Amino acid sequence: EVQLVETGGGLVQPGKSLKLTCATSGFTFSNAWMHWVRQSPEKQLEWVAQIKAKSNNYATYYAESVKGRFTISRDDSKSSVYLQMNSLKEEDTAIYYCTWGVWFAYWGQGTLVTVSS
Amino acid sequence: DTVLTQSPALAVSPGERVTISCKASESVSTRMHWYQQKPGQQPKLLIYKASNLASGVPARFSGSGSGTDFTLTIDPVEADDTATYFCQQSWNGWTFGGGTKLELK
Protein backbone atom coordinates (compact mmCIF):
# COMPACT_ATOMS: atom_id res chain seq x y z
CA GLU A 1 0.00 0.00 0.00
CA VAL A 2 1.33 3.40 -0.97
CA GLN A 3 1.65 5.78 1.96
CA LEU A 4 2.85 9.35 2.22
CA VAL A 5 2.93 11.05 5.62
CA GLU A 6 3.73 14.73 5.93
CA THR A 7 4.94 16.22 9.20
CA GLY A 8 6.55 19.41 10.43
CA GLY A 9 3.79 21.94 9.99
CA GLY A 10 2.81 24.47 12.62
CA LEU A 11 2.43 28.13 13.52
CA VAL A 12 5.39 30.29 12.60
CA GLN A 13 6.03 34.02 12.50
CA PRO A 14 6.67 35.84 9.23
CA GLY A 15 10.33 35.76 8.27
CA LYS A 16 11.00 32.53 10.15
CA SER A 17 11.80 29.06 8.82
CA LEU A 18 10.19 25.64 8.89
CA LYS A 19 11.13 22.24 7.50
CA LEU A 20 8.53 19.76 6.30
CA THR A 21 9.12 16.03 5.95
CA CYS A 22 7.27 13.50 3.84
CA ALA A 23 7.93 9.88 4.74
CA THR A 24 6.86 7.37 2.12
CA SER A 25 6.43 3.64 1.67
CA GLY A 26 4.86 1.16 -0.73
CA PHE A 27 6.59 2.22 -3.95
CA THR A 28 10.10 2.53 -5.40
CA PHE A 29 10.94 5.90 -3.93
CA SER A 30 14.38 6.13 -5.50
CA ASN A 31 12.85 6.23 -9.00
CA ALA A 32 10.05 8.63 -8.16
CA TRP A 33 9.83 12.29 -9.08
CA MET A 34 8.53 13.87 -5.89
CA HIS A 35 6.51 17.06 -5.51
CA TRP A 36 5.13 19.40 -2.90
CA VAL A 37 1.72 20.93 -3.58
CA ARG A 38 -0.06 23.36 -1.27
CA GLN A 39 -3.67 24.39 -0.76
CA SER A 40 -4.50 27.83 0.51
CA PRO A 41 -7.28 28.62 2.97
CA GLU A 42 -9.28 29.70 -0.09
CA LYS A 43 -8.85 26.10 -1.36
CA GLN A 44 -6.69 27.02 -4.32
CA LEU A 45 -4.17 24.29 -5.18
CA GLU A 46 -0.66 25.40 -6.15
CA TRP A 47 2.26 23.27 -7.22
CA VAL A 48 5.30 24.28 -5.14
CA ALA A 49 8.36 22.21 -6.02
CA GLN A 50 9.64 19.06 -7.68
CA ILE A 51 12.75 16.93 -7.25
CA LYS A 52 13.64 14.31 -9.80
CA ALA A 53 15.43 11.00 -9.23
CA LYS A 54 19.16 10.26 -9.00
CA SER A 55 19.13 9.23 -12.67
CA ASN A 56 18.05 12.82 -13.43
CA ASN A 57 20.77 14.24 -11.16
CA TYR A 58 18.18 15.16 -8.54
CA ALA A 59 17.13 18.16 -10.63
CA THR A 60 14.85 20.57 -8.79
CA TYR A 61 12.18 23.01 -9.95
CA TYR A 62 10.19 25.64 -8.07
CA ALA A 63 7.14 27.81 -8.43
CA GLU A 64 8.06 31.46 -8.91
CA SER A 65 6.24 32.31 -5.69
CA VAL A 66 8.73 30.29 -3.60
CA LYS A 67 11.91 30.38 -5.69
CA GLY A 68 14.88 31.48 -3.62
CA ARG A 69 13.07 30.86 -0.32
CA PHE A 70 12.14 27.15 -0.41
CA THR A 71 14.43 24.16 -1.00
CA ILE A 72 13.26 20.67 -1.83
CA SER A 73 15.53 17.73 -1.06
CA ARG A 74 15.32 13.97 -0.67
CA ASP A 75 16.97 11.09 1.16
CA ASP A 76 16.51 7.90 -0.85
CA SER A 77 17.86 5.80 2.03
CA LYS A 78 14.93 7.00 4.15
CA SER A 79 12.36 7.18 1.32
CA SER A 80 11.70 10.74 2.40
CA VAL A 81 11.40 14.12 0.76
CA TYR A 82 11.79 17.46 2.51
CA LEU A 83 10.80 21.07 2.05
CA GLN A 84 12.92 23.68 3.77
CA MET A 85 10.94 26.91 3.91
CA ASN A 86 12.77 30.13 4.74
CA SER A 87 11.66 33.75 4.91
CA LEU A 88 8.08 32.65 5.32
CA LYS A 89 5.29 35.03 4.39
CA GLU A 90 1.65 35.12 5.46
CA GLU A 91 0.68 34.06 1.95
CA ASP A 92 2.57 30.79 2.48
CA THR A 93 -0.18 29.75 4.89
CA ALA A 94 -1.59 26.51 3.48
CA ILE A 95 -1.90 22.79 3.81
CA TYR A 96 1.22 21.26 2.27
CA TYR A 97 0.92 17.91 0.52
CA CYS A 98 3.58 15.67 -0.94
CA THR A 99 2.85 13.58 -4.00
CA TRP A 100 4.69 11.94 -6.89
CA GLY A 101 4.62 11.23 -10.60
CA VAL A 102 3.47 13.28 -13.58
CA TRP A 103 -0.18 13.07 -12.55
CA PHE A 104 -0.68 12.81 -8.85
CA ALA A 105 -2.25 9.46 -8.05
CA TYR A 106 -1.19 9.43 -4.41
CA TRP A 107 -1.28 12.19 -1.84
CA GLY A 108 -0.51 12.40 1.84
CA GLN A 109 -2.99 13.80 4.33
CA GLY A 110 -1.13 17.10 4.35
CA THR A 111 0.42 19.23 7.08
CA LEU A 112 -0.86 22.69 7.96
CA VAL A 113 1.53 25.62 7.91
CA THR A 114 0.25 28.87 9.40
CA VAL A 115 2.36 31.99 9.02
CA SER A 116 1.15 34.70 11.35
CA SER A 117 2.45 37.13 13.90
CA ASP B 1 2.16 29.98 -16.61
CA THR B 2 -0.69 28.06 -18.15
CA VAL B 3 -3.91 29.28 -16.58
CA LEU B 4 -6.80 26.83 -16.18
CA THR B 5 -10.32 28.27 -15.91
CA GLN B 6 -13.24 26.39 -14.35
CA SER B 7 -16.78 27.43 -13.53
CA PRO B 8 -17.03 28.00 -9.77
CA ALA B 9 -20.10 25.92 -9.00
CA LEU B 10 -22.80 23.62 -10.36
CA ALA B 11 -25.98 22.16 -8.90
CA VAL B 12 -27.56 19.01 -10.30
CA SER B 13 -30.07 16.39 -9.22
CA PRO B 14 -29.09 12.79 -8.49
CA GLY B 15 -29.36 10.62 -11.57
CA GLU B 16 -28.61 13.45 -13.97
CA ARG B 17 -25.60 13.85 -16.21
CA VAL B 18 -23.18 16.67 -15.38
CA THR B 19 -20.27 18.08 -17.35
CA ILE B 20 -17.54 20.12 -15.71
CA SER B 21 -15.38 22.16 -18.04
CA CYS B 22 -11.78 23.32 -17.87
CA LYS B 23 -10.27 25.74 -20.36
CA ALA B 24 -6.51 26.19 -20.68
CA SER B 25 -4.92 29.48 -21.69
CA GLU B 26 -2.70 27.57 -24.14
CA SER B 27 -2.55 24.08 -25.52
CA VAL B 28 -1.66 21.35 -23.03
CA SER B 29 -2.04 18.51 -25.55
CA THR B 30 -3.78 15.76 -23.55
CA ARG B 31 -1.81 16.38 -20.36
CA MET B 32 -4.92 17.24 -18.37
CA HIS B 33 -5.89 15.44 -15.18
CA TRP B 34 -8.92 15.63 -12.92
CA TYR B 35 -9.23 15.35 -9.15
CA GLN B 36 -12.08 15.12 -6.68
CA GLN B 37 -11.74 16.65 -3.25
CA LYS B 38 -14.20 16.27 -0.39
CA PRO B 39 -14.07 18.50 2.71
CA GLY B 40 -11.20 17.62 5.02
CA GLN B 41 -9.65 15.19 2.56
CA GLN B 42 -6.76 15.27 0.15
CA PRO B 43 -7.46 15.39 -3.59
CA LYS B 44 -8.18 12.08 -5.30
CA LEU B 45 -7.15 11.38 -8.88
CA LEU B 46 -10.11 10.57 -11.13
CA ILE B 47 -8.86 10.96 -14.70
CA TYR B 48 -5.33 11.18 -16.08
CA LYS B 49 -4.16 12.27 -19.54
CA ALA B 50 -7.57 13.68 -20.41
CA SER B 51 -9.52 10.45 -20.74
CA ASN B 52 -7.95 7.64 -18.72
CA LEU B 53 -9.86 6.41 -15.68
CA ALA B 54 -7.70 6.12 -12.57
CA SER B 55 -7.62 2.85 -10.68
CA GLY B 56 -10.70 2.19 -8.58
CA VAL B 57 -12.70 5.11 -9.96
CA PRO B 58 -16.27 4.25 -11.01
CA ALA B 59 -17.03 4.16 -14.73
CA ARG B 60 -19.62 6.89 -14.13
CA PHE B 61 -16.70 9.28 -14.42
CA SER B 62 -15.19 10.04 -17.82
CA GLY B 63 -12.98 12.68 -19.36
CA SER B 64 -12.50 14.13 -22.82
CA GLY B 65 -10.73 16.89 -24.66
CA SER B 66 -7.41 17.97 -26.05
CA GLY B 67 -5.59 21.21 -26.68
CA THR B 68 -7.32 23.86 -24.61
CA ASP B 69 -10.80 22.50 -23.87
CA PHE B 70 -11.49 19.63 -21.52
CA THR B 71 -14.52 18.09 -19.88
CA LEU B 72 -15.16 15.84 -16.92
CA THR B 73 -18.49 14.03 -17.13
CA ILE B 74 -20.32 12.25 -14.35
CA ASP B 75 -23.24 10.11 -15.53
CA PRO B 76 -25.27 9.42 -13.55
CA VAL B 77 -24.50 11.70 -10.63
CA GLU B 78 -24.87 10.19 -7.16
CA ALA B 79 -25.21 11.90 -3.79
CA ASP B 80 -21.67 10.87 -2.85
CA ASP B 81 -20.30 12.94 -5.76
CA THR B 82 -20.80 16.16 -3.81
CA ALA B 83 -17.28 17.58 -3.85
CA THR B 84 -14.99 20.09 -5.50
CA TYR B 85 -13.42 19.02 -8.80
CA PHE B 86 -10.07 20.36 -9.95
CA CYS B 87 -8.37 20.11 -13.30
CA GLN B 88 -4.57 20.13 -13.51
CA GLN B 89 -2.18 20.30 -16.45
CA SER B 90 1.31 18.82 -16.66
CA TRP B 91 2.31 19.96 -20.17
CA ASN B 92 3.90 23.22 -19.12
CA GLY B 93 4.96 22.77 -15.53
CA TRP B 94 2.03 21.99 -13.24
CA THR B 95 -0.95 24.25 -12.65
CA PHE B 96 -4.42 23.69 -11.25
CA GLY B 97 -7.78 25.16 -12.05
CA GLY B 98 -9.70 27.04 -9.38
CA GLY B 99 -12.07 24.14 -8.80
CA THR B 100 -15.76 23.54 -9.50
CA LYS B 101 -17.95 22.89 -6.47
CA LEU B 102 -20.62 20.33 -7.31
CA GLU B 103 -23.75 20.41 -5.20
CA LEU B 104 -26.71 18.09 -5.41
CA LYS B 105 -30.24 19.45 -5.39
mmCIF file of C-alpha atoms in Angstrom:
data_model
loop_
_atom_site.group_PDB
_atom_site.id
_atom_site.type_symbol
_atom_site.label_atom_id
_atom_site.label_comp_id
_atom_site.label_asym_id
_atom_site.label_seq_id
_atom_site.Cartn_x
_atom_site.Cartn_y
_atom_site.Cartn_z
ATOM 1 C CA GLU A 1 0.000 0.000 0.000
ATOM 2 C CA VAL A 2 1.335 3.396 -0.974
ATOM 3 C CA GLN A 3 1.646 5.778 1.957
ATOM 4 C CA LEU A 4 2.852 9.354 2.219
ATOM 5 C CA VAL A 5 2.928 11.046 5.618
ATOM 6 C CA GLU A 6 3.729 14.726 5.933
ATOM 7 C CA THR A 7 4.937 16.216 9.198
ATOM 8 C CA GLY A 8 6.551 19.410 10.425
ATOM 9 C CA GLY A 9 3.791 21.945 9.988
ATOM 10 C CA GLY A 10 2.811 24.468 12.619
ATOM 11 C CA LEU A 11 2.427 28.125 13.518
ATOM 12 C CA VAL A 12 5.390 30.287 12.605
ATOM 13 C CA GLN A 13 6.026 34.019 12.501
ATOM 14 C CA PRO A 14 6.670 35.840 9.234
ATOM 15 C CA GLY A 15 10.327 35.764 8.268
ATOM 16 C CA LYS A 16 11.004 32.532 10.146
ATOM 17 C CA SER A 17 11.804 29.061 8.825
ATOM 18 C CA LEU A 18 10.188 25.642 8.894
ATOM 19 C CA LYS A 19 11.131 22.244 7.497
ATOM 20 C CA LEU A 20 8.531 19.760 6.297
ATOM 21 C CA THR A 21 9.124 16.030 5.951
ATOM 22 C CA CYS A 22 7.266 13.501 3.840
ATOM 23 C CA ALA A 23 7.929 9.883 4.737
ATOM 24 C CA THR A 24 6.862 7.369 2.118
ATOM 25 C CA SER A 25 6.427 3.642 1.668
ATOM 26 C CA GLY A 26 4.862 1.164 -0.731
ATOM 27 C CA PHE A 27 6.585 2.221 -3.948
ATOM 28 C CA THR A 28 10.099 2.526 -5.396
ATOM 29 C CA PHE A 29 10.940 5.904 -3.928
ATOM 30 C CA SER A 30 14.382 6.129 -5.499
ATOM 31 C CA ASN A 31 12.851 6.228 -9.000
ATOM 32 C CA ALA A 32 10.045 8.626 -8.156
ATOM 33 C CA TRP A 33 9.828 12.288 -9.076
ATOM 34 C CA MET A 34 8.531 13.870 -5.893
ATOM 35 C CA HIS A 35 6.506 17.056 -5.508
ATOM 36 C CA TRP A 36 5.133 19.397 -2.900
ATOM 37 C CA VAL A 37 1.721 20.933 -3.575
ATOM 38 C CA ARG A 38 -0.061 23.364 -1.270
ATOM 39 C CA GLN A 39 -3.670 24.387 -0.758
ATOM 40 C CA SER A 40 -4.497 27.826 0.506
ATOM 41 C CA PRO A 41 -7.279 28.621 2.973
ATOM 42 C CA GLU A 42 -9.283 29.703 -0.089
ATOM 43 C CA LYS A 43 -8.850 26.098 -1.357
ATOM 44 C CA GLN A 44 -6.695 27.019 -4.324
ATOM 45 C CA LEU A 45 -4.168 24.292 -5.176
ATOM 46 C CA GLU A 46 -0.663 25.396 -6.149
ATOM 47 C CA TRP A 47 2.264 23.265 -7.224
ATOM 48 C CA VAL A 48 5.301 24.281 -5.138
ATOM 49 C CA ALA A 49 8.361 22.215 -6.021
ATOM 50 C CA GLN A 50 9.638 19.061 -7.676
ATOM 51 C CA ILE A 51 12.749 16.930 -7.246
ATOM 52 C CA LYS A 52 13.639 14.308 -9.804
ATOM 53 C CA ALA A 53 15.432 11.003 -9.229
ATOM 54 C CA LYS A 54 19.159 10.263 -9.000
ATOM 55 C CA SER A 55 19.127 9.233 -12.674
ATOM 56 C CA ASN A 56 18.054 12.817 -13.429
ATOM 57 C CA ASN A 57 20.768 14.244 -11.164
ATOM 58 C CA TYR A 58 18.183 15.162 -8.539
ATOM 59 C CA ALA A 59 17.127 18.157 -10.634
ATOM 60 C CA THR A 60 14.854 20.568 -8.788
ATOM 61 C CA TYR A 61 12.176 23.008 -9.952
ATOM 62 C CA TYR A 62 10.189 25.643 -8.073
ATOM 63 C CA ALA A 63 7.139 27.811 -8.432
ATOM 64 C CA GLU A 64 8.060 31.457 -8.907
ATOM 65 C CA SER A 65 6.242 32.314 -5.687
ATOM 66 C CA VAL A 66 8.729 30.293 -3.600
ATOM 67 C CA LYS A 67 11.911 30.378 -5.689
ATOM 68 C CA GLY A 68 14.883 31.479 -3.616
ATOM 69 C CA ARG A 69 13.066 30.861 -0.320
ATOM 70 C CA PHE A 70 12.138 27.153 -0.414
ATOM 71 C CA THR A 71 14.426 24.165 -1.001
ATOM 72 C CA ILE A 72 13.262 20.669 -1.832
ATOM 73 C CA SER A 73 15.533 17.733 -1.063
ATOM 74 C CA ARG A 74 15.321 13.972 -0.666
ATOM 75 C CA ASP A 75 16.966 11.088 1.156
ATOM 76 C CA ASP A 76 16.511 7.903 -0.848
ATOM 77 C CA SER A 77 17.863 5.800 2.032
ATOM 78 C CA LYS A 78 14.929 6.995 4.149
ATOM 79 C CA SER A 79 12.362 7.178 1.315
ATOM 80 C CA SER A 80 11.700 10.735 2.396
ATOM 81 C CA VAL A 81 11.397 14.120 0.764
ATOM 82 C CA TYR A 82 11.789 17.462 2.509
ATOM 83 C CA LEU A 83 10.796 21.067 2.051
ATOM 84 C CA GLN A 84 12.916 23.683 3.768
ATOM 85 C CA MET A 85 10.941 26.908 3.911
ATOM 86 C CA ASN A 86 12.770 30.130 4.744
ATOM 87 C CA SER A 87 11.659 33.753 4.909
ATOM 88 C CA LEU A 88 8.083 32.647 5.317
ATOM 89 C CA LYS A 89 5.290 35.027 4.386
ATOM 90 C CA GLU A 90 1.650 35.125 5.461
ATOM 91 C CA GLU A 91 0.677 34.059 1.945
ATOM 92 C CA ASP A 92 2.570 30.789 2.477
ATOM 93 C CA THR A 93 -0.181 29.753 4.886
ATOM 94 C CA ALA A 94 -1.587 26.515 3.477
ATOM 95 C CA ILE A 95 -1.898 22.788 3.807
ATOM 96 C CA TYR A 96 1.222 21.259 2.266
ATOM 97 C CA TYR A 97 0.918 17.908 0.525
ATOM 98 C CA CYS A 98 3.581 15.674 -0.942
ATOM 99 C CA THR A 99 2.853 13.585 -4.001
ATOM 100 C CA TRP A 100 4.694 11.940 -6.890
ATOM 101 C CA GLY A 101 4.615 11.234 -10.604
ATOM 102 C CA VAL A 102 3.473 13.276 -13.578
ATOM 103 C CA TRP A 103 -0.178 13.068 -12.551
ATOM 104 C CA PHE A 104 -0.677 12.810 -8.846
ATOM 105 C CA ALA A 105 -2.245 9.462 -8.050
ATOM 106 C CA TYR A 106 -1.190 9.431 -4.410
ATOM 107 C CA TRP A 107 -1.278 12.193 -1.838
ATOM 108 C CA GLY A 108 -0.506 12.399 1.836
ATOM 109 C CA GLN A 109 -2.993 13.802 4.330
ATOM 110 C CA GLY A 110 -1.128 17.104 4.353
ATOM 111 C CA THR A 111 0.423 19.232 7.079
ATOM 112 C CA LEU A 112 -0.857 22.692 7.957
ATOM 113 C CA VAL A 113 1.532 25.622 7.913
ATOM 114 C CA THR A 114 0.248 28.874 9.400
ATOM 115 C CA VAL A 115 2.362 31.991 9.024
ATOM 116 C CA SER A 116 1.147 34.701 11.348
ATOM 117 C CA SER A 117 2.450 37.135 13.902
ATOM 118 C CA ASP B 1 2.157 29.980 -16.610
ATOM 119 C CA THR B 2 -0.692 28.056 -18.147
ATOM 120 C CA VAL B 3 -3.914 29.284 -16.580
ATOM 121 C CA LEU B 4 -6.800 26.833 -16.178
ATOM 122 C CA THR B 5 -10.315 28.271 -15.910
ATOM 123 C CA GLN B 6 -13.240 26.389 -14.354
ATOM 124 C CA SER B 7 -16.781 27.432 -13.532
ATOM 125 C CA PRO B 8 -17.034 27.999 -9.766
ATOM 126 C CA ALA B 9 -20.105 25.920 -8.998
ATOM 127 C CA LEU B 10 -22.801 23.622 -10.358
ATOM 128 C CA ALA B 11 -25.977 22.156 -8.897
ATOM 129 C CA VAL B 12 -27.564 19.011 -10.299
ATOM 130 C CA SER B 13 -30.074 16.391 -9.223
ATOM 131 C CA PRO B 14 -29.089 12.793 -8.490
ATOM 132 C CA GLY B 15 -29.361 10.624 -11.567
ATOM 133 C CA GLU B 16 -28.613 13.450 -13.973
ATOM 134 C CA ARG B 17 -25.597 13.854 -16.208
ATOM 135 C CA VAL B 18 -23.183 16.670 -15.381
ATOM 136 C CA THR B 19 -20.267 18.078 -17.350
ATOM 137 C CA ILE B 20 -17.542 20.124 -15.714
ATOM 138 C CA SER B 21 -15.378 22.165 -18.039
ATOM 139 C CA CYS B 22 -11.782 23.318 -17.872
ATOM 140 C CA LYS B 23 -10.267 25.740 -20.358
ATOM 141 C CA ALA B 24 -6.511 26.186 -20.676
ATOM 142 C CA SER B 25 -4.919 29.476 -21.691
ATOM 143 C CA GLU B 26 -2.700 27.570 -24.138
ATOM 144 C CA SER B 27 -2.550 24.084 -25.517
ATOM 145 C CA VAL B 28 -1.657 21.354 -23.030
ATOM 146 C CA SER B 29 -2.037 18.510 -25.551
ATOM 147 C CA THR B 30 -3.778 15.756 -23.552
ATOM 148 C CA ARG B 31 -1.810 16.384 -20.360
ATOM 149 C CA MET B 32 -4.921 17.244 -18.368
ATOM 150 C CA HIS B 33 -5.891 15.442 -15.182
ATOM 151 C CA TRP B 34 -8.920 15.631 -12.920
ATOM 152 C CA TYR B 35 -9.228 15.352 -9.149
ATOM 153 C CA GLN B 36 -12.084 15.116 -6.684
ATOM 154 C CA GLN B 37 -11.740 16.651 -3.250
ATOM 155 C CA LYS B 38 -14.200 16.270 -0.393
ATOM 156 C CA PRO B 39 -14.068 18.496 2.709
ATOM 157 C CA GLY B 40 -11.202 17.623 5.024
ATOM 158 C CA GLN B 41 -9.650 15.186 2.559
ATOM 159 C CA GLN B 42 -6.756 15.271 0.148
ATOM 160 C CA PRO B 43 -7.459 15.391 -3.593
ATOM 161 C CA LYS B 44 -8.183 12.080 -5.301
ATOM 162 C CA LEU B 45 -7.148 11.377 -8.875
ATOM 163 C CA LEU B 46 -10.111 10.569 -11.134
ATOM 164 C CA ILE B 47 -8.860 10.961 -14.697
ATOM 165 C CA TYR B 48 -5.327 11.184 -16.084
ATOM 166 C CA LYS B 49 -4.165 12.273 -19.542
ATOM 167 C CA ALA B 50 -7.570 13.681 -20.413
ATOM 168 C CA SER B 51 -9.521 10.448 -20.737
ATOM 169 C CA ASN B 52 -7.948 7.643 -18.720
ATOM 170 C CA LEU B 53 -9.860 6.409 -15.682
ATOM 171 C CA ALA B 54 -7.705 6.116 -12.566
ATOM 172 C CA SER B 55 -7.619 2.852 -10.682
ATOM 173 C CA GLY B 56 -10.704 2.190 -8.576
ATOM 174 C CA VAL B 57 -12.703 5.111 -9.965
ATOM 175 C CA PRO B 58 -16.272 4.248 -11.006
ATOM 176 C CA ALA B 59 -17.026 4.158 -14.728
ATOM 177 C CA ARG B 60 -19.624 6.890 -14.128
ATOM 178 C CA PHE B 61 -16.700 9.282 -14.422
ATOM 179 C CA SER B 62 -15.190 10.038 -17.823
ATOM 180 C CA GLY B 63 -12.980 12.679 -19.363
ATOM 181 C CA SER B 64 -12.499 14.133 -22.817
ATOM 182 C CA GLY B 65 -10.731 16.892 -24.660
ATOM 183 C CA SER B 66 -7.407 17.973 -26.053
ATOM 184 C CA GLY B 67 -5.588 21.207 -26.683
ATOM 185 C CA THR B 68 -7.320 23.865 -24.609
ATOM 186 C CA ASP B 69 -10.800 22.504 -23.868
ATOM 187 C CA PHE B 70 -11.491 19.631 -21.516
ATOM 188 C CA THR B 71 -14.517 18.091 -19.877
ATOM 189 C CA LEU B 72 -15.158 15.842 -16.918
ATOM 190 C CA THR B 73 -18.488 14.033 -17.133
ATOM 191 C CA ILE B 74 -20.325 12.250 -14.348
ATOM 192 C CA ASP B 75 -23.238 10.108 -15.528
ATOM 193 C CA PRO B 76 -25.272 9.417 -13.551
ATOM 194 C CA VAL B 77 -24.505 11.701 -10.627
ATOM 195 C CA GLU B 78 -24.867 10.189 -7.158
ATOM 196 C CA ALA B 79 -25.211 11.903 -3.792
ATOM 197 C CA ASP B 80 -21.672 10.873 -2.851
ATOM 198 C CA ASP B 81 -20.297 12.935 -5.755
ATOM 199 C CA THR B 82 -20.805 16.163 -3.806
ATOM 200 C CA ALA B 83 -17.282 17.582 -3.854
ATOM 201 C CA THR B 84 -14.992 20.086 -5.504
ATOM 202 C CA TYR B 85 -13.423 19.025 -8.795
ATOM 203 C CA PHE B 86 -10.073 20.364 -9.949
ATOM 204 C CA CYS B 87 -8.371 20.110 -13.303
ATOM 205 C CA GLN B 88 -4.574 20.126 -13.506
ATOM 206 C CA GLN B 89 -2.177 20.302 -16.448
ATOM 207 C CA SER B 90 1.307 18.819 -16.658
ATOM 208 C CA TRP B 91 2.311 19.958 -20.173
ATOM 209 C CA ASN B 92 3.902 23.222 -19.117
ATOM 210 C CA GLY B 93 4.956 22.767 -15.529
ATOM 211 C CA TRP B 94 2.033 21.990 -13.243
ATOM 212 C CA THR B 95 -0.948 24.249 -12.650
ATOM 213 C CA PHE B 96 -4.417 23.693 -11.249
ATOM 214 C CA GLY B 97 -7.780 25.157 -12.052
ATOM 215 C CA GLY B 98 -9.695 27.036 -9.378
ATOM 216 C CA GLY B 99 -12.072 24.135 -8.802
ATOM 217 C CA THR B 100 -15.762 23.540 -9.495
ATOM 218 C CA LYS B 101 -17.947 22.886 -6.473
ATOM 219 C CA LEU B 102 -20.618 20.334 -7.306
ATOM 220 C CA GLU B 103 -23.750 20.409 -5.201
ATOM 221 C CA LEU B 104 -26.708 18.091 -5.407
ATOM 222 C CA LYS B 105 -30.237 19.447 -5.394
#
